[in-house]
mmCIF file of C-alpha atoms in Angstrom:
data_model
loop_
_atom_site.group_PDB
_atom_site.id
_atom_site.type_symbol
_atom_site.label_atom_id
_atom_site.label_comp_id
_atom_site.label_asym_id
_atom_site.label_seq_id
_atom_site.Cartn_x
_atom_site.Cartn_y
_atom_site.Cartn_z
ATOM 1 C CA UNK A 1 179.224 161.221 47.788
ATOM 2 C CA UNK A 2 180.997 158.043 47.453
ATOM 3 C CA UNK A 3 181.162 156.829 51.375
ATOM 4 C CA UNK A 4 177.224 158.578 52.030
ATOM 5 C CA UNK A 5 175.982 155.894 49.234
ATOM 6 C CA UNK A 6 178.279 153.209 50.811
ATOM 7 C CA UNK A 7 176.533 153.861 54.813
ATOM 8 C CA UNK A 8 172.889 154.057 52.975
ATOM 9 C CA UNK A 9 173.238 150.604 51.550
ATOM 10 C CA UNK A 10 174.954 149.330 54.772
ATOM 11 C CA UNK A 11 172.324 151.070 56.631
ATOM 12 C CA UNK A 12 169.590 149.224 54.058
ATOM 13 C CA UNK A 13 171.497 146.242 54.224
ATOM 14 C CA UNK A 14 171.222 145.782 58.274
ATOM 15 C CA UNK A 15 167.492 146.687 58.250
ATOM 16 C CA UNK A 16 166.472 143.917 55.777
ATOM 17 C CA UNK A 17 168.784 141.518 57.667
ATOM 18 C CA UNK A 18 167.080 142.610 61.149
ATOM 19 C CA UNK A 19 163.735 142.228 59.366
ATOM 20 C CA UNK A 20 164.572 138.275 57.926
ATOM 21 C CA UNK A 21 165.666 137.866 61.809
ATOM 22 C CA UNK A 22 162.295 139.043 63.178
ATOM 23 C CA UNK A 23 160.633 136.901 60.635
ATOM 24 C CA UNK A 24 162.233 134.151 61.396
ATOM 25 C CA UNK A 25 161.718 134.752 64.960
ATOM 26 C CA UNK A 26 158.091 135.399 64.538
ATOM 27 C CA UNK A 27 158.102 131.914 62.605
ATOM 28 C CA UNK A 28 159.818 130.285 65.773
ATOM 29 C CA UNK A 29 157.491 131.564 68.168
ATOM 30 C CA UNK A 30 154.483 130.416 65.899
ATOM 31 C CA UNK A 31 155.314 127.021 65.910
ATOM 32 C CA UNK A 32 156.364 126.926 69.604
ATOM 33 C CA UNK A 33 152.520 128.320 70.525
ATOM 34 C CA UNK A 34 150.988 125.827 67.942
ATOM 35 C CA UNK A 35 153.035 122.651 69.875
ATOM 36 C CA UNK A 36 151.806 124.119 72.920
ATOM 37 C CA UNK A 37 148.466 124.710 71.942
ATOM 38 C CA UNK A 38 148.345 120.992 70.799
ATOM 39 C CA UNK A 39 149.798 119.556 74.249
ATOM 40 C CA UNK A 40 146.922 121.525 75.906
ATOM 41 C CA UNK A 41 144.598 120.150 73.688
ATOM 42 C CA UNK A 42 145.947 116.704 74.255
ATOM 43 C CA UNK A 43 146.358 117.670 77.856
ATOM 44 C CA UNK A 44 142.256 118.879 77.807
ATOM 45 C CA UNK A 45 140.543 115.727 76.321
ATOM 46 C CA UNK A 46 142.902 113.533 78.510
ATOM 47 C CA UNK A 47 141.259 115.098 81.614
ATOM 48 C CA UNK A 48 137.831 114.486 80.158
ATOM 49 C CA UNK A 49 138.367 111.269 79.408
ATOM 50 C CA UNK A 50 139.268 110.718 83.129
ATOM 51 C CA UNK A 51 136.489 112.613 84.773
ATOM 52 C CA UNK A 52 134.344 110.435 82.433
ATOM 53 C CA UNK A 53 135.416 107.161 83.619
ATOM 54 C CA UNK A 54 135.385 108.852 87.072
ATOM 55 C CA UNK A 55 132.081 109.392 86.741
ATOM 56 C CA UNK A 56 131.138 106.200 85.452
ATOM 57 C CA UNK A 57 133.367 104.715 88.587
ATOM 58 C CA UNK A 58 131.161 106.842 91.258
ATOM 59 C CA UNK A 59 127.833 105.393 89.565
ATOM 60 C CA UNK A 60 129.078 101.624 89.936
ATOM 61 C CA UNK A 61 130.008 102.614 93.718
ATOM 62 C CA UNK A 62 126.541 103.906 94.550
#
């Protein structure tokens, strides 16, 4: 009975390691999407800015 008790909490103890792995993984993966999300963002209103002063350009040339 000794050794089954001994492979359940083994067993036990790899799962909740496995599961702090995936969290932290998860937590990883958040952030990365959030940066990214924020460099599109950036990335977005930088583009309007330009086609704004483009605009503004084309109206001084005609």
């Amino acid at each position: 009975m000794d050794w089954e008790m001994t492979l359940r909490n083994e067993r036990e103890k790899g799962r909740e390691e496995g599961r702090i792995e995936e969290r932290a993984k998860t937590e990883e993966q958040r952030k990365r999407a959030e940066a990214e999300k924020n460099r599109a963002d950036a990335a977005e209103e930088r583009i309007r800015k330009l086609e704004e002063k483009l605009a503004l350009l084309e109206k001084d040339v005609h």
